[in-house]
PDB file of C-alpha atoms in Angstrom:
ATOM      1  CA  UNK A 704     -64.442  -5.080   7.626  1.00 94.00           C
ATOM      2  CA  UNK A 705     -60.946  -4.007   7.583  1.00 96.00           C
ATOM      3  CA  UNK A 706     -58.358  -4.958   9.699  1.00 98.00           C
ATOM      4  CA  UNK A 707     -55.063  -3.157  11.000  1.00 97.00           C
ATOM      5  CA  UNK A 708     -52.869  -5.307  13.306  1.00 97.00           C
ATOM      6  CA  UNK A 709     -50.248  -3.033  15.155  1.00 97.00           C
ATOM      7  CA  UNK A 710     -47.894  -3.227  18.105  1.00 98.00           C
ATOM      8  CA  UNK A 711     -45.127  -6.201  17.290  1.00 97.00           C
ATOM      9  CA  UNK A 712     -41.230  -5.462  18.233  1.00 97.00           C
ATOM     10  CA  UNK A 713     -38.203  -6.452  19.007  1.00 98.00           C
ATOM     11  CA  UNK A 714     -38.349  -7.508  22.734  1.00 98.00           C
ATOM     12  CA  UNK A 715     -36.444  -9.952  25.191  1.00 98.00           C
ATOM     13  CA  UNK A 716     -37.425 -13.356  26.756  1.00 98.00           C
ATOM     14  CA  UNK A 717     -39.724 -12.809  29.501  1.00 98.00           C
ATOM     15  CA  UNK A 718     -40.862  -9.665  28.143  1.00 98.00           C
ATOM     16  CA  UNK A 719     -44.356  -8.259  27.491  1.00 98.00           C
ATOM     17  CA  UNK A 720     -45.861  -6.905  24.493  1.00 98.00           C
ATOM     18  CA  UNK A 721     -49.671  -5.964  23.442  1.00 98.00           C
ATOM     19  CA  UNK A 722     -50.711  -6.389  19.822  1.00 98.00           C
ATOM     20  CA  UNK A 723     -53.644  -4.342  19.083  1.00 98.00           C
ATOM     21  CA  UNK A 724     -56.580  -5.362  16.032  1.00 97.00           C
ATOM     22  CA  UNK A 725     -57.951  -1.938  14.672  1.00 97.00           C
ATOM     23  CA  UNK A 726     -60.961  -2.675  12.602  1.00 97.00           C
ATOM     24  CA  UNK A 727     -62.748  -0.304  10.224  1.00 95.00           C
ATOM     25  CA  UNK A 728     -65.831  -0.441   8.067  1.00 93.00           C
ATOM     26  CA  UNK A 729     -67.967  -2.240  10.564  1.00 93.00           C
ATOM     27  CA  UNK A 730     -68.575  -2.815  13.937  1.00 94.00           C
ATOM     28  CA  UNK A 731     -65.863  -5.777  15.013  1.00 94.00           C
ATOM     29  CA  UNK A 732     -68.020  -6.447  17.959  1.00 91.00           C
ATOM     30  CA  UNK A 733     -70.916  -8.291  15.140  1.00 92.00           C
ATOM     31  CA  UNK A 734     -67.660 -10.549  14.190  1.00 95.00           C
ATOM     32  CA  UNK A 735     -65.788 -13.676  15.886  1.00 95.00           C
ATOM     33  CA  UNK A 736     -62.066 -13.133  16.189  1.00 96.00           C
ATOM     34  CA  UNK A 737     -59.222 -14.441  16.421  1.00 97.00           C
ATOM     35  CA  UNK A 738     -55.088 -14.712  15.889  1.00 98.00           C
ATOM     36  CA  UNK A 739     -52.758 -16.265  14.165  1.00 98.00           C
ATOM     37  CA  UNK A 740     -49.138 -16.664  13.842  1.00 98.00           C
ATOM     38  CA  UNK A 741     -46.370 -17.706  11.419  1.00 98.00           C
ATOM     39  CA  UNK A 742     -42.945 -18.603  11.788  1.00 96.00           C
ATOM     40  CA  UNK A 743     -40.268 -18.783   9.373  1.00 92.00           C
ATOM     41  CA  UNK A 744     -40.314 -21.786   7.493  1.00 94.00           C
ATOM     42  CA  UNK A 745     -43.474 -23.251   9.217  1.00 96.00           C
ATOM     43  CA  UNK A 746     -47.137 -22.494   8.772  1.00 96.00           C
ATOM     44  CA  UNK A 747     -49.471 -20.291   9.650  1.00 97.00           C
ATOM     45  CA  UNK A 748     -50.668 -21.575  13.192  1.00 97.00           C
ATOM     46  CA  UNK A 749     -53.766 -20.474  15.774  1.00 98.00           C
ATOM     47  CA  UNK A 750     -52.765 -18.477  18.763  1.00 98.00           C
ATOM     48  CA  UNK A 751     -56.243 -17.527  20.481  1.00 98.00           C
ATOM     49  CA  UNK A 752     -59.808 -16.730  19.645  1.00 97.00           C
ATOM     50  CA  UNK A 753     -62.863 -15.291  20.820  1.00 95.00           C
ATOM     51  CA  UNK A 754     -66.414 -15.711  20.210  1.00 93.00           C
ATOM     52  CA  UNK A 755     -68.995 -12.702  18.916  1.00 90.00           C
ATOM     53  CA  UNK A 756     -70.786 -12.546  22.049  1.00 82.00           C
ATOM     54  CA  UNK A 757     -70.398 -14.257  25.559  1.00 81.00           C
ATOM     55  CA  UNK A 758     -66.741 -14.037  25.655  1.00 82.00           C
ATOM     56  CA  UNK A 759     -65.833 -17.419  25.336  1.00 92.00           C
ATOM     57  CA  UNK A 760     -62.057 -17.839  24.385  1.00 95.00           C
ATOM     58  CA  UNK A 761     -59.955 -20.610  23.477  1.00 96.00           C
ATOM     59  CA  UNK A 762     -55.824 -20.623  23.446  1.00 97.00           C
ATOM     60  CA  UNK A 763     -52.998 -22.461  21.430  1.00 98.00           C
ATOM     61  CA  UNK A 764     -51.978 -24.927  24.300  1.00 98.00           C
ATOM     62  CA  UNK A 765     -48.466 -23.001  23.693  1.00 98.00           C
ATOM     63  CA  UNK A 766     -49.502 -20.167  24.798  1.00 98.00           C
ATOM     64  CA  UNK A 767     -52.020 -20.610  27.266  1.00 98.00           C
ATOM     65  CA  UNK A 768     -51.920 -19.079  30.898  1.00 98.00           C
ATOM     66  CA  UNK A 769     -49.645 -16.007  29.202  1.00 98.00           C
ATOM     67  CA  UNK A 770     -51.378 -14.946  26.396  1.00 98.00           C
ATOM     68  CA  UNK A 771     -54.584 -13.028  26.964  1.00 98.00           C
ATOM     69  CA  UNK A 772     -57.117 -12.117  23.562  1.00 97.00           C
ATOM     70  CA  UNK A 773     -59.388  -9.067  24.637  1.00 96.00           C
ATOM     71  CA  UNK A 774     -61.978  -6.583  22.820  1.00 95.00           C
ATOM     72  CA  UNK A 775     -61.471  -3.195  23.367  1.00 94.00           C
ATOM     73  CA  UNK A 776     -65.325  -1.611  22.268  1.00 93.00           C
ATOM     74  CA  UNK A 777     -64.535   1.923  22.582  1.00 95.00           C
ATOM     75  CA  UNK A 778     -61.635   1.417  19.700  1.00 96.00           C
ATOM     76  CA  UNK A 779     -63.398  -1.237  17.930  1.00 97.00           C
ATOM     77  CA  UNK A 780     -59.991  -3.461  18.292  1.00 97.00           C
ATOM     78  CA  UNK A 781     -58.944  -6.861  19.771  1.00 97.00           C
ATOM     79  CA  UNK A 782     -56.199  -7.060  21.407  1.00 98.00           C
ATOM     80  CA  UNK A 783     -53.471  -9.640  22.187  1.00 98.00           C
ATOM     81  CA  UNK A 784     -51.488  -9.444  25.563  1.00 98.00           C
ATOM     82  CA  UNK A 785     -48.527 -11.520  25.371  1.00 98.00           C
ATOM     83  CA  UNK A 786     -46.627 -12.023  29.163  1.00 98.00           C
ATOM     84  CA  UNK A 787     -43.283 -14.237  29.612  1.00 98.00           C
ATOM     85  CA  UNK A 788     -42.360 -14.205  25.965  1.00 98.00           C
ATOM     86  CA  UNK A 789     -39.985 -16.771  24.471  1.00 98.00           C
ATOM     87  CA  UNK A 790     -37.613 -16.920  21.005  1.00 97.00           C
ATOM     88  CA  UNK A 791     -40.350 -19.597  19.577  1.00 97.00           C
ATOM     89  CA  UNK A 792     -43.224 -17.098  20.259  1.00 98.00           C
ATOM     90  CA  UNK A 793     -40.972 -14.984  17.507  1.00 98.00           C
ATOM     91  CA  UNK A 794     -43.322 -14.907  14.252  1.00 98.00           C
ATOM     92  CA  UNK A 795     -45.512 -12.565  12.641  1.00 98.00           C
ATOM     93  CA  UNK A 796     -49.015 -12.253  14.208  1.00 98.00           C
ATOM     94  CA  UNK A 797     -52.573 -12.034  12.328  1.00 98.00           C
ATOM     95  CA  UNK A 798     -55.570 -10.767  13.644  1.00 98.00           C
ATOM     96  CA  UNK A 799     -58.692 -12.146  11.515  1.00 98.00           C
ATOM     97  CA  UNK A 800     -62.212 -11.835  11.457  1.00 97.00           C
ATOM     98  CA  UNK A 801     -65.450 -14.319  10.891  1.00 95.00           C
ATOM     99  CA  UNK A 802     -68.960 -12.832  10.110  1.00 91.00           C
ATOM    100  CA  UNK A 803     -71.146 -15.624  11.994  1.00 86.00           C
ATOM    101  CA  UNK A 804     -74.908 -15.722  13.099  1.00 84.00           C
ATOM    102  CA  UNK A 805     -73.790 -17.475  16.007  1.00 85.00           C
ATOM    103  CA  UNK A 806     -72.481 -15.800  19.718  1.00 83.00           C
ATOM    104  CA  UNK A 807     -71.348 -18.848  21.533  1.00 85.00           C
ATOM    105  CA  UNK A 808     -68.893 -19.937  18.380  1.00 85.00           C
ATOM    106  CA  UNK A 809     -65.178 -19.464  18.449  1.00 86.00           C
ATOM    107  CA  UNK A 810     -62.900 -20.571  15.660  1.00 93.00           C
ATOM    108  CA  UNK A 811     -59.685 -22.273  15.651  1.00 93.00           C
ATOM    109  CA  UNK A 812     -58.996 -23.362  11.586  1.00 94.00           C
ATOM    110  CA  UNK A 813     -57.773 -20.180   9.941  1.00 94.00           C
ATOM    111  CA  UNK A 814     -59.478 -21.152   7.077  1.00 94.00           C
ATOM    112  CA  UNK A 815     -62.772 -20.681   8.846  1.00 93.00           C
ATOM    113  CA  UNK A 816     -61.735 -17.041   8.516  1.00 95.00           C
ATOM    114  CA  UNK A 817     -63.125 -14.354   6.256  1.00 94.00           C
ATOM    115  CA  UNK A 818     -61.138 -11.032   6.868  1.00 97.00           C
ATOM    116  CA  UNK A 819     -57.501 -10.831   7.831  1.00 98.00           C
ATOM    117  CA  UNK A 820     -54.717  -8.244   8.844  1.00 97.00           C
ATOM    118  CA  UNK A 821     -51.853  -7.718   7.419  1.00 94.00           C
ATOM    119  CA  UNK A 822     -49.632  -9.331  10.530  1.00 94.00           C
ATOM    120  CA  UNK A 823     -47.178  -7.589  12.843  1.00 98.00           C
ATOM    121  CA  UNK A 824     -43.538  -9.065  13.208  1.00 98.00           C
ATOM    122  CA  UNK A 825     -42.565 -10.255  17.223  1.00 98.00           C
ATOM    123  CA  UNK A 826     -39.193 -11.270  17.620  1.00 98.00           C
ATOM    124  CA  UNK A 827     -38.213 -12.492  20.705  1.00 98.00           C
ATOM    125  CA  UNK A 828     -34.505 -12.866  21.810  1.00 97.00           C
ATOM    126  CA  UNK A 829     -32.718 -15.353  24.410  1.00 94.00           C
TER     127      UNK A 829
END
């Protein structure tokens, strides 16, 4: 599967933005998915994640209660609603992908990860 992350900017704090995951090749709704982001000067770090099947989700405790991961079937995306942005949310955001037999299974380790965007840049200013 390939994946096409889209939708990072320049915004202000408090703002809103929606990243969007396009996937092609396969259907992304047969993978578990998830984001990432990386700062300058610091490592890549998880942001949110979402099972294959049952929708369970799990969220960076930094970002929890205003980010939101989402699949959108029809486009064959995930998408990433950000709400009440701040300058240290200001990185550049992978989607990523894990072929897995199992629906209940969400992944938090980027390295559990098998397919990955090519990131979107969100900078946030105070």
């Amino acid at each position: 599967v390939q994946l096409q992350a889209s939708g990072g900017g320049l915004v202000q704090a408090g703002d809103s933005l929606r990243l969007s995951c396009a996937a092609s090749g396969r259907t992304l709704s047969n993978y578990a998915v998830g984001w990432f982001r990386q700062a300058p000067g610091k490592e890549r770090e998880f942001v949110a994640s979402s099972s294959k099947g049952y929708g369970i989700e799990r969220y960076a405790d930094a970002v929890k209660g205003r980010f939101t991961i989402s699949r959108d079937h029809a486009k064959n995306a995930v998408d990433l609603q950000m709400n009440s942005l701040k300058p240290e949310d200001t990185a550049v955001y992978y989607c990523a992908a894990i072929s897995t037999a199992s629906n209940r299974s969400y992944y938090t380790d980027s390295n559990s990860y098998h397919y990955w965007g090519q990131g979107t840049l969100v900078t946030v200013s105070s």
